[in-house]
Coordinates of C-alpha atoms in Angstrom, one line a residue:
Chain A
X315 CA 0.0 0.0 0.0
X316 CA 1.5 3.4 -0.9
X317 CA 1.5 5.0 2.5
X318 CA 1.4 8.6 1.4
X319 CA -1.9 8.1 -0.2
X320 CA -3.4 6.0 2.6
X321 CA -6.4 7.4 4.4
X322 CA -5.7 7.6 8.1
X323 CA -8.8 9.6 9.0
X324 CA -10.4 8.1 12.0
X325 CA -14.2 8.4 11.8
X326 CA -16.9 7.4 14.2
X327 CA -20.3 6.8 12.7
X328 CA -23.2 8.6 14.4
X329 CA -26.9 9.1 13.8
X330 CA -26.2 12.4 12.2
X331 CA -23.4 11.2 10.1
X332 CA -19.7 10.7 10.7
X333 CA -17.7 12.4 13.4
X334 CA -13.9 13.0 13.7
X335 CA -11.8 13.5 16.8
X336 CA -9.1 16.1 17.7
X337 CA -6.7 15.3 20.4
X338 CA -3.9 17.2 22.1
X339 CA -1.7 15.9 24.9
X340 CA 0.2 17.3 27.8
X341 CA 2.8 14.8 28.8
X342 CA 4.5 15.0 32.2
X343 CA 8.0 13.5 32.0
X344 CA 10.1 13.1 35.1
X345 CA 13.5 14.6 34.6
X346 CA 16.4 12.2 35.1
X347 CA 18.5 13.9 37.8
X348 CA 20.1 12.8 41.1
X349 CA 18.5 15.5 43.2
X350 CA 15.3 17.5 43.0
X351 CA 14.5 20.7 41.0
X352 CA 14.8 23.1 43.9
X353 CA 16.3 21.0 46.7
X354 CA 19.2 18.6 47.3
X355 CA 17.0 15.7 48.3
X356 CA 17.4 12.5 46.3
X357 CA 15.0 11.6 43.5
X358 CA 15.5 7.8 43.8
X359 CA 12.3 5.8 43.4
X360 CA 11.1 3.4 46.0
X361 CA 12.6 4.8 49.3
X362 CA 10.9 4.6 52.7
X363 CA 8.1 7.3 52.9
X364 CA 9.2 10.8 53.6
X365 CA 12.9 9.9 53.6
X366 CA 13.9 11.8 50.4
X367 CA 12.5 15.0 51.7
X368 CA 14.2 18.2 52.7
X369 CA 12.7 21.1 54.6
X370 CA 12.3 22.9 51.2
X371 CA 10.2 20.0 49.8
X372 CA 8.1 20.0 53.0
X373 CA 7.6 23.7 52.5
X374 CA 8.8 24.7 56.0
X375 CA 8.6 28.4 56.6
X376 CA 11.7 30.4 55.5
X377 CA 13.0 27.8 53.1
X378 CA 14.2 29.0 49.7
X379 CA 14.4 27.2 46.4
X380 CA 17.7 27.0 44.5
X381 CA 17.5 25.5 41.0
X382 CA 19.3 22.4 39.9
X383 CA 21.5 23.1 36.9
X384 CA 21.3 19.6 35.5
X385 CA 17.5 19.8 35.4
X386 CA 17.8 23.0 33.3
X387 CA 20.3 21.2 31.0
X388 CA 17.9 18.2 30.7
X389 CA 15.0 20.4 29.6
X390 CA 17.2 22.1 27.0
X391 CA 18.5 18.8 25.7
X392 CA 14.9 17.6 25.4
X393 CA 13.9 20.8 23.7
X394 CA 16.7 20.3 21.1
X395 CA 15.5 16.7 20.6
X396 CA 12.0 18.0 19.9
X397 CA 13.5 20.4 17.3
X398 CA 12.2 23.2 19.4
X399 CA 13.1 26.8 20.1
X400 CA 15.1 27.2 23.2
X401 CA 14.0 30.3 25.0
X402 CA 17.0 32.4 26.3
X403 CA 14.6 33.9 28.8
X404 CA 12.2 31.9 31.0
X405 CA 10.6 32.5 34.3
X406 CA 9.1 30.5 37.2
X407 CA 5.6 31.2 38.4
X408 CA 3.5 29.9 41.2
X409 CA 0.4 27.9 40.4
X410 CA -1.8 28.1 43.5
X411 CA -4.1 25.3 44.7
X412 CA -4.6 23.3 47.8
X413 CA -4.1 19.6 48.1
X414 CA -2.6 17.4 50.9
X415 CA 0.3 16.3 48.7
X416 CA 1.2 19.9 47.8
X417 CA 2.7 21.3 51.1
X418 CA 3.6 24.7 49.6
X419 CA 0.0 25.4 48.6
X420 CA 1.4 26.2 45.1
X421 CA 3.4 24.4 42.5
X422 CA 6.4 26.2 41.0
X423 CA 5.9 26.0 37.3
X424 CA 6.5 28.1 34.2
X425 CA 3.4 29.8 32.8
X426 CA 4.0 32.8 30.6
X427 CA 7.6 32.2 29.7
X428 CA 8.5 28.5 29.3
X429 CA 12.1 27.3 28.8
X430 CA 11.3 25.7 25.5
X431 CA 9.0 27.0 22.8
X432 CA 7.6 25.6 19.5
X433 CA 8.9 22.4 18.0
X434 CA 7.9 19.4 15.9
X435 CA 8.5 15.7 15.9
X436 CA 7.9 12.9 13.4
X437 CA 6.0 10.0 14.8
X438 CA 5.7 6.5 13.4
X439 CA 2.6 4.3 13.2
X440 CA 2.8 0.5 13.6
X441 CA 2.6 0.1 9.8
X442 CA 5.7 2.2 9.3
X443 CA 3.9 5.3 8.0
X444 CA 4.8 8.6 9.6
X445 CA 3.1 11.8 10.6
X446 CA 4.2 15.1 12.2
X447 CA 3.0 16.6 15.5
X448 CA 3.6 20.2 16.5
X449 CA 4.9 20.9 20.0
X450 CA 3.6 24.0 21.6
X451 CA 6.0 24.2 24.5
X452 CA 7.9 22.4 27.2
X453 CA 8.2 23.8 30.7
X454 CA 9.9 22.8 33.9
X455 CA 7.8 22.3 37.1
X456 CA 7.8 20.5 40.4
X457 CA 6.1 17.2 40.9
X458 CA 3.7 16.8 43.9
X459 CA 3.9 14.2 46.6
X460 CA 1.9 11.0 46.6
X461 CA -1.5 10.5 48.3
X462 CA -2.4 6.9 49.3
X463 CA -6.1 6.4 49.9
X464 CA -6.4 2.7 50.5
X465 CA -4.4 2.2 53.7
X466 CA -7.2 3.5 55.9
X467 CA -11.0 3.9 55.2
X468 CA -11.1 7.3 56.9
X469 CA -7.7 8.9 56.2
X470 CA -5.3 9.7 53.4
X471 CA -1.6 8.9 53.8
X472 CA 0.9 11.3 52.3
X473 CA 4.4 10.6 51.2
X474 CA 6.4 13.6 50.0
X475 CA 9.3 11.7 48.4
X476 CA 8.2 12.7 44.9
X477 CA 7.4 16.3 46.1
X478 CA 9.8 18.7 44.3
X479 CA 11.1 16.2 41.7
X480 CA 11.6 18.0 38.4
X481 CA 9.0 17.4 35.6
X482 CA 9.0 18.5 32.0
X483 CA 5.5 19.2 30.8
X484 CA 5.5 18.7 27.0
X485 CA 2.4 20.2 25.4
X486 CA 1.5 19.1 21.9
X487 CA -0.6 21.0 19.4
X488 CA -4.1 19.4 18.8
X489 CA -2.7 17.5 15.8
X490 CA -3.6 14.0 16.8
X491 CA -6.6 12.6 14.9
X492 CA -7.0 9.0 16.2
X493 CA -6.5 7.0 19.4
X494 CA -3.7 5.1 17.7
X495 CA -1.9 8.2 16.6
X496 CA -2.1 9.6 20.1
X497 CA -0.4 6.5 21.5
X498 CA 2.2 6.5 18.7
X499 CA 3.0 10.1 19.6
X500 CA 3.6 9.3 23.3
X501 CA 5.6 6.3 22.2
X502 CA 7.8 8.5 20.0
X503 CA 8.2 11.0 22.8
X504 CA 9.3 8.2 25.1
X505 CA 11.8 6.9 22.6
X506 CA 13.3 10.4 22.2
X507 CA 13.7 11.1 26.0
X508 CA 15.1 7.7 26.5
X509 CA 17.7 8.2 23.7
X510 CA 18.5 11.6 25.3
X511 CA 18.6 10.1 28.7
X512 CA 16.6 13.0 30.0
X513 CA 13.7 10.8 31.4
X514 CA 13.5 7.2 32.2
X515 CA 10.2 7.0 30.3
X516 CA 8.8 4.1 32.4
X517 CA 5.1 4.7 32.6
X518 CA 4.5 2.0 35.2
X519 CA 6.7 3.9 37.6
X520 CA 4.9 7.2 36.8
X521 CA 8.0 8.6 35.0
X522 CA 5.6 9.6 32.2
X523 CA 1.9 10.4 32.4
X524 CA -0.4 12.2 30.1
X525 CA -3.3 14.6 30.3
X526 CA -5.4 14.0 27.2
X527 CA -7.5 16.7 25.6
X528 CA -10.3 15.3 23.4
X529 CA -13.0 17.0 21.3
X530 CA -15.1 15.9 18.4
X531 CA -16.1 17.7 15.2
X532 CA -17.7 17.1 11.8
X533 CA -15.5 16.2 8.8
X534 CA -13.9 19.3 7.3
X535 CA -13.9 21.3 10.5
X536 CA -10.4 20.3 11.5
X537 CA -9.0 21.4 8.1
X538 CA -10.6 24.8 8.6
X539 CA -8.9 25.0 12.0
X540 CA -5.5 24.1 10.6
X541 CA -5.9 26.7 7.8
X542 CA -7.0 29.6 10.1
X543 CA -5.7 28.6 13.5
X544 CA -9.2 29.4 14.8
X545 CA -10.2 27.1 17.6
X546 CA -13.9 27.9 17.1
X547 CA -14.0 25.4 14.3
X548 CA -13.4 22.6 16.8
X549 CA -15.7 21.2 19.4
X550 CA -15.5 21.9 23.2
X551 CA -12.8 19.8 24.7
X552 CA -12.6 17.8 27.9
X553 CA -9.3 17.0 29.6
X554 CA -8.7 13.5 30.9
X555 CA -6.1 13.7 33.7
X556 CA -3.2 11.5 34.5
X557 CA -3.5 8.6 32.1
X558 CA -0.6 6.3 32.7
X559 CA -0.3 3.8 29.9
X560 CA -0.4 3.8 26.1
X561 CA -3.4 1.4 26.1
X562 CA -5.3 3.5 28.6
X563 CA -4.7 6.6 26.5
X564 CA -6.3 4.9 23.6
X565 CA -9.2 3.5 25.7
X566 CA -9.8 6.9 27.3
X567 CA -10.0 8.7 24.0
X568 CA -12.3 6.1 22.5
X569 CA -14.7 6.3 25.4
X570 CA -14.6 10.1 25.7
X571 CA -15.2 10.7 22.0
X572 CA -18.2 8.4 22.0
X573 CA -19.5 10.1 25.2
X574 CA -19.3 13.5 23.5
X575 CA -20.9 12.3 20.3
X576 CA -23.8 10.7 22.2
X577 CA -24.3 13.9 24.2
X578 CA -24.3 16.1 21.1
X579 CA -26.6 13.8 19.1
X580 CA -29.1 13.8 22.0
X581 CA -29.2 17.6 21.6
X582 CA -26.9 18.2 24.6
X583 CA -23.7 20.3 24.9
X584 CA -20.2 19.3 25.8
X585 CA -19.1 21.2 28.9
X586 CA -15.4 22.0 29.2
X587 CA -14.2 20.0 32.2
X588 CA -11.6 17.9 33.7
X589 CA -12.3 14.1 33.9
X590 CA -10.7 11.0 35.3
X591 CA -10.2 7.7 33.5
X592 CA -11.1 4.6 35.5
X593 CA -8.9 1.8 34.1
X594 CA -11.1 -0.8 35.7
X595 CA -14.3 0.2 34.0
X596 CA -12.8 1.9 31.0
X597 CA -15.0 5.0 31.4
X598 CA -14.2 8.7 32.1
X599 CA -16.1 10.7 34.8
X600 CA -16.1 14.3 35.8
X601 CA -13.9 15.3 38.7
X602 CA -15.9 16.5 41.7
X603 CA -13.7 19.5 42.3
X604 CA -15.4 22.8 42.1
X605 CA -14.9 25.0 39.1
X606 CA -12.7 27.4 41.1
X607 CA -10.1 24.7 41.5
X608 CA -9.0 25.9 38.0
X609 CA -8.4 29.4 39.2
X610 CA -4.7 29.0 39.8
X611 CA -3.9 32.7 40.2
X612 CA -0.4 32.4 38.6
X613 CA 2.1 35.0 39.5
X614 CA 5.9 35.2 39.2
X615 CA 7.6 33.4 42.0
X616 CA 9.3 36.1 44.1
X617 CA 11.8 33.5 45.4
X618 CA 13.3 32.9 42.0
X619 CA 15.0 35.2 39.5
X620 CA 14.3 34.8 35.8
X621 CA 16.3 32.0 34.1
X622 CA 18.6 33.4 31.4
X623 CA 20.5 30.9 29.2
X624 CA 23.9 31.7 27.7
X625 CA 24.6 30.8 24.1
X626 CA 27.7 28.8 25.2
X627 CA 25.6 26.7 27.6
X628 CA 23.1 25.8 24.8
X629 CA 25.9 25.1 22.3
X630 CA 27.7 22.8 24.6
X631 CA 24.6 20.8 25.2
X632 CA 23.8 20.7 21.5
X633 CA 27.3 19.4 20.8
X634 CA 26.9 16.6 23.3
X635 CA 23.5 15.3 22.0
X636 CA 23.5 11.6 21.1
X637 CA 22.2 10.4 17.8
X638 CA 18.4 10.5 17.8
X639 CA 16.1 7.7 16.7
X640 CA 15.2 9.2 13.3
X641 CA 18.9 9.8 12.5
X642 CA 19.8 6.3 13.6
X643 CA 17.1 4.8 11.5
X644 CA 18.3 6.8 8.5
X645 CA 21.9 5.7 9.1
X646 CA 20.9 2.1 9.4
X647 CA 19.2 2.3 6.0
X648 CA 21.8 4.4 4.1
X649 CA 25.1 3.2 5.6
X650 CA 24.3 -0.4 6.7
X651 CA 21.9 -1.2 3.9
X652 CA 19.1 -2.4 6.2
X653 CA 15.5 -2.4 5.0
X654 CA 13.3 0.5 6.2
X655 CA 11.3 -2.0 8.3
X656 CA 14.4 -3.6 10.0
X657 CA 15.9 -0.1 10.6
X658 CA 12.6 1.1 12.2
X659 CA 12.2 -1.9 14.5
X660 CA 15.8 -1.6 15.7
X661 CA 15.9 2.2 16.1
X662 CA 12.5 2.4 17.8
X663 CA 14.0 1.4 21.2
X664 CA 17.3 2.6 22.6
X665 CA 18.1 -0.7 24.3
X666 CA 17.5 -2.7 21.1
X667 CA 19.5 -0.3 19.0
X668 CA 22.4 -0.5 21.5
X669 CA 22.3 -4.3 21.5
X670 CA 22.2 -4.4 17.7
X671 CA 25.2 -2.0 17.4
X672 CA 27.2 -4.3 19.6
X673 CA 26.3 -7.3 17.5
X674 CA 27.4 -5.7 14.3
X675 CA 30.9 -4.6 15.4
X676 CA 32.9 -5.8 12.4
X677 CA 30.1 -8.0 11.0
X678 CA 27.6 -8.1 8.3
X679 CA 24.8 -5.7 9.3
X680 CA 22.0 -7.2 7.2
X681 CA 22.6 -10.7 8.5
X682 CA 22.9 -9.4 12.0
X683 CA 19.6 -7.4 11.7
X684 CA 17.9 -10.5 10.5
X685 CA 19.1 -12.5 13.5
X686 CA 18.3 -9.8 16.0
X687 CA 14.9 -8.9 14.6
X688 CA 13.7 -12.5 13.8
X689 CA 15.4 -15.1 16.0
X690 CA 16.2 -13.0 19.0
X691 CA 13.2 -10.7 19.2
X692 CA 10.9 -13.6 18.3
X693 CA 12.3 -15.7 21.1
X694 CA 12.2 -12.8 23.6
X695 CA 8.6 -12.0 22.7
X696 CA 7.6 -15.6 23.2
X697 CA 9.2 -15.7 26.6
X698 CA 7.9 -12.2 27.6
X699 CA 11.4 -10.9 28.1
X700 CA 12.8 -7.5 27.3
X701 CA 16.1 -7.0 25.4
X702 CA 17.9 -6.1 28.6
X703 CA 16.9 -9.5 30.0
X704 CA 18.1 -11.5 27.0
X705 CA 20.0 -14.6 28.1
X706 CA 22.1 -14.3 24.9
X707 CA 24.3 -11.3 25.0
X708 CA 25.3 -9.1 22.0
X709 CA 28.9 -10.4 21.9
X710 CA 27.6 -14.0 21.8
X711 CA 25.2 -13.3 19.0
X712 CA 27.8 -11.3 17.2
X713 CA 30.1 -14.3 17.2
X714 CA 27.4 -16.5 16.0
X715 CA 26.6 -14.1 13.1
X716 CA 30.3 -14.1 12.2
X717 CA 30.4 -17.9 12.1
X718 CA 27.5 -17.9 9.6
X719 CA 29.1 -15.1 7.6
X720 CA 32.4 -16.9 7.3
X721 CA 30.6 -20.1 6.2
X722 CA 31.9 -22.0 9.3
X723 CA 28.3 -23.0 10.0
X724 CA 25.1 -22.9 8.0
X725 CA 22.0 -20.9 9.0
X726 CA 20.3 -24.1 10.1
X727 CA 23.1 -25.2 12.4
X728 CA 23.3 -21.6 13.7
X729 CA 19.7 -22.0 15.0
X730 CA 20.8 -25.0 16.9
X731 CA 23.7 -23.1 18.4
X732 CA 21.4 -20.3 19.3
X733 CA 19.2 -22.7 21.2
X734 CA 22.3 -23.9 23.1
X735 CA 23.3 -20.3 23.8
X736 CA 19.8 -19.5 25.1
X737 CA 19.6 -22.5 27.4
X738 CA 23.1 -23.0 28.5
X739 CA 25.1 -20.0 27.5
X740 CA 28.7 -20.3 26.4
X741 CA 30.9 -19.2 23.6
X742 CA 29.6 -19.9 20.0
X743 CA 33.0 -20.8 18.6
X744 CA 33.7 -23.3 21.5
X745 CA 30.2 -24.8 21.1
X746 CA 30.7 -25.4 17.4
X747 CA 34.1 -26.8 18.0
X748 CA 33.1 -29.1 20.8
X749 CA 29.9 -30.4 19.2
X750 CA 31.6 -30.8 15.8
X751 CA 29.1 -28.6 14.1
X752 CA 31.5 -27.1 11.6
X753 CA 30.2 -27.0 8.1
X754 CA 31.8 -29.4 5.7
X755 CA 33.1 -27.3 2.9
X756 CA 35.8 -29.8 1.8
X757 CA 34.4 -30.6 -1.6
X758 CA 36.3 -33.9 -1.7
X759 CA 34.5 -35.2 1.4
X760 CA 31.1 -34.1 0.0
X761 CA 31.9 -35.7 -3.4
X762 CA 32.6 -39.0 -1.7
X763 CA 29.3 -38.9 0.0
X764 CA 27.6 -38.1 -3.3
X765 CA 29.4 -40.8 -5.2
X766 CA 28.4 -43.4 -2.7
X767 CA 24.8 -42.3 -2.8
X768 CA 24.7 -42.4 -6.6
X769 CA 26.3 -45.9 -6.6
X770 CA 23.7 -47.1 -4.1
X771 CA 20.7 -45.5 -5.7
X772 CA 21.2 -45.7 -9.5
X773 CA 17.4 -45.5 -10.3
X774 CA 17.0 -42.3 -8.4
X775 CA 20.0 -40.9 -10.1
X776 CA 18.6 -41.7 -13.5
X777 CA 15.3 -40.1 -12.6
X778 CA 17.0 -36.8 -11.9
X779 CA 17.9 -36.4 -15.6
X780 CA 14.2 -36.4 -16.5
X781 CA 13.0 -34.6 -13.5
X782 CA 15.6 -32.2 -12.1
X783 CA 13.3 -31.5 -9.1
X784 CA 14.0 -35.0 -7.9
X785 CA 17.5 -33.8 -6.9
X786 CA 15.9 -32.6 -3.7
X787 CA 16.0 -36.2 -2.4
X788 CA 19.7 -36.3 -2.9
X789 CA 20.2 -33.0 -1.1
X790 CA 18.3 -34.4 1.9
X791 CA 20.3 -37.7 1.9
X792 CA 23.7 -35.8 1.8
X793 CA 22.5 -33.6 4.7
X794 CA 21.4 -36.7 6.6
X795 CA 24.7 -38.4 6.0
X796 CA 26.7 -35.4 7.1
X797 CA 24.5 -34.5 10.1
X798 CA 23.3 -31.3 8.4
X799 CA 26.9 -29.9 8.3
X800 CA 27.5 -30.0 4.6
X801 CA 27.6 -26.6 3.0
X802 CA 24.3 -26.5 1.1
X803 CA 25.7 -24.5 -1.8
X804 CA 28.6 -26.9 -2.2
X805 CA 26.2 -29.9 -2.1
X806 CA 24.0 -28.4 -4.8
X807 CA 27.0 -27.6 -7.1
X808 CA 28.4 -31.1 -6.7
X809 CA 25.0 -32.8 -7.3
X810 CA 24.4 -30.7 -10.4
X811 CA 27.8 -31.6 -11.7
X812 CA 27.5 -35.3 -11.0
X813 CA 23.8 -36.0 -11.8
X814 CA 23.2 -33.6 -14.6
X815 CA 26.8 -33.5 -15.8
Chain B
X1160 CA -10.2 47.9 38.9
X1161 CA -12.3 47.1 41.9
X1162 CA -13.6 44.0 43.7
X1163 CA -17.1 43.2 44.7
X1164 CA -18.2 41.5 47.9
X1165 CA -18.6 38.3 46.0
X1166 CA -15.0 38.5 44.8
X1167 CA -13.9 38.9 48.4
X1168 CA -15.8 35.8 49.4
X1169 CA -14.3 33.9 46.5
X1170 CA -10.8 35.0 47.3
X1171 CA -11.3 33.8 50.9
X1172 CA -12.5 30.5 49.7
X1173 CA -9.6 30.1 47.3
X1174 CA -7.2 30.9 50.1
X1175 CA -8.9 28.4 52.4
X1176 CA -9.7 31.0 55.1
X1177 CA -13.1 31.3 56.8
X1178 CA -15.5 33.5 55.0
X1179 CA -15.3 36.9 56.8
X1180 CA -19.1 37.3 56.9
X1181 CA -19.2 40.0 59.5
X1182 CA -16.4 42.1 58.0
X1183 CA -17.2 41.6 54.3
X1184 CA -18.1 45.2 53.7
X1185 CA -15.2 46.6 55.5
X1186 CA -12.7 44.2 53.8
X1187 CA -14.1 45.0 50.3
X1188 CA -13.6 48.7 51.0
X1189 CA -10.0 48.1 52.2
X1190 CA -9.1 45.9 49.3
X1191 CA -10.5 48.5 46.8
X1192 CA -8.4 51.2 48.6
X1193 CA -5.3 49.1 48.0
X1194 CA -6.2 48.6 44.4
X1195 CA -6.9 52.3 43.9
X1196 CA -3.5 53.0 45.3
X1197 CA -1.7 50.6 43.0
X1198 CA -3.8 51.9 40.1
X1199 CA -1.9 55.2 40.5
X1200 CA 1.2 53.5 39.0
X1201 CA -0.8 53.5 35.7
X1202 CA 0.1 57.2 35.4
X1203 CA 3.8 56.5 35.0
X1204 CA 5.0 56.5 31.4
X1205 CA 6.5 53.1 30.7
X1206 CA 6.7 53.3 27.0
X1207 CA 9.6 51.2 25.7
X1208 CA 10.3 49.7 29.2
X1209 CA 10.6 45.9 29.4
X1210 CA 8.2 44.5 32.0
X1211 CA 10.2 43.2 35.0
X1212 CA 9.4 41.1 38.0
X1213 CA 12.5 41.9 40.0
X1214 CA 14.9 44.8 40.5
X1215 CA 17.8 42.4 41.0
X1216 CA 20.0 42.0 37.9
X1217 CA 22.2 39.1 39.0
X1218 CA 21.6 35.8 37.2
X1219 CA 19.6 33.0 38.8
X1220 CA 22.0 31.0 41.0
X1221 CA 22.3 27.4 39.9
X1222 CA 23.4 24.5 42.1
X1223 CA 25.1 21.3 40.9
X1224 CA 23.1 18.1 40.7
X1225 CA 24.1 16.3 43.9
X1226 CA 22.2 14.8 46.8
X1227 CA 23.0 17.0 49.8
X1228 CA 19.8 17.0 51.8
X1229 CA 16.9 14.8 53.0
X1230 CA 16.9 11.6 55.1
X1231 CA 15.4 13.6 58.0
X1232 CA 12.0 11.8 58.2
X1233 CA 11.7 12.5 62.0
X1234 CA 12.2 16.3 61.5
X1235 CA 9.8 16.3 58.5
X1236 CA 7.0 14.6 60.5
X1237 CA 7.7 16.3 63.8
X1238 CA 4.9 18.9 63.6
X1239 CA 2.4 16.7 61.9
X1240 CA -0.9 16.4 63.9
X1241 CA -0.9 12.7 62.9
X1242 CA 1.7 10.4 61.3
X1243 CA 2.0 6.7 60.9
X1244 CA 4.8 4.5 59.5
X1245 CA 6.6 7.5 58.1
X1246 CA 3.5 8.9 56.3
X1247 CA 1.6 12.1 57.1
X1248 CA -2.0 11.1 57.9
X1249 CA -4.6 13.6 56.8
X1250 CA -8.4 13.6 56.5
X1251 CA -9.7 11.5 53.6
X1252 CA -9.3 13.4 50.4
X1253 CA -9.9 11.4 47.3
X1254 CA -11.3 12.4 44.0

């Protein structure tokens, strides 16, 4: 299918005709740093409650925030990875609201002047097709603590370990048009921050979570919005808070879009509101909080001066950026000669790409890609393991590929060796040596086997002259006689010569 | 710019302070007095002047990324009306 002409428009049929959806996302990505954004307490996950907490994080009176230079650098790196404008001037503001896990009574965030401005990233769908999503901004802010509601029926338990950890809020343009594309966008973001090492990207640990804005409209309205930038062409949106997996993002969008369509077709109106997604039931429901909870009364934080970035600081970070997934994919295709598909699969995940690059050191890349993508990933998937848990290491697999490449063993024997490596480990060369799996390339030895076979089976040999396909039987017999170790190419050549002459 | 009595009630609610029912009229007057006073700044000609939020011109001090604080759970929980197993315990607040 020519992808550039494919129709990716997601439509939901209704009583009044088809509907389309428009989605924008705010992704909160936890910054990878040793200490918090404004205090020297540790960011390490899983510590005893309220241990990684300083007096600043607990908002004791008189405490002052001092910003962590590395968190600033991480935000700039991420901005560069999103092809975005780095703002030389940014400012911290207070976002005021009350909640038990927010001891300050406000979150330090960036409202009017974010550290990173407009950008754009290319995302990839499962079928390999690509689409572009605009980034509106990225700003730095503090994470809140954690409330635990299920330890006591009448009380909430609060742990401030996460309080004050740096977050990057990455806001997309409303450029996503289907639940699948929204998930693909978040997946791409995750890949980018993991390549940059600016965020762990582990959604299960809460290192990345998304607020999802969903609205519905009639076909044609979105195009008018894109042409004019006028939001009045779009429907009223609802924001679904804190969705923490790719699957839930899709489910929440599907449910929410249908809810809005049903409402509109019944003659109702969508009210702009914040909703929660219940992963157990798959539905979204309005938050009970009063409207005024959204009156955050932002104002510049008087405890912090504006953040001004020097050109040299940005240039140094730019120079130190690693190769990004899109660049890597391109290099795999243009320099290593991999197929677009193989290159995409390998570049889509940093751990996979790192593994692959270790396998190919001094080896044939196409053959290695084939082994990593098919044999290794196939086996890992089957066992439910990730690449970092692979029992076969990249050096081992690299050696195995080298053995195939140098005709020491055939592809078929290599699969046997792979099984041994998977189950017992060891060195591929030593295994081949010890088990006597070396391919027989000595034509003299193969010729002898062939001569014997022809002598013992004159009728079959005669048949081959009329029906060349019958040679397959001889190939099988030679392989059987040599324990599968005969070089298939050599066997074919010798049989051709001897039987067809 | 001025505030109404409703605005004052709303501000009190947002700041989580008791609604000053008996002093609402007096407070509204006082707040409007402050606003009027600030309004006078509007008379200053600021044509071509960059908006500013601080009079300090030194750059924002940055600190290196190192763990230098924390691990003081006892101190953190010391003033909590209720705590258990290292957690603050507060009235049930769930959305």
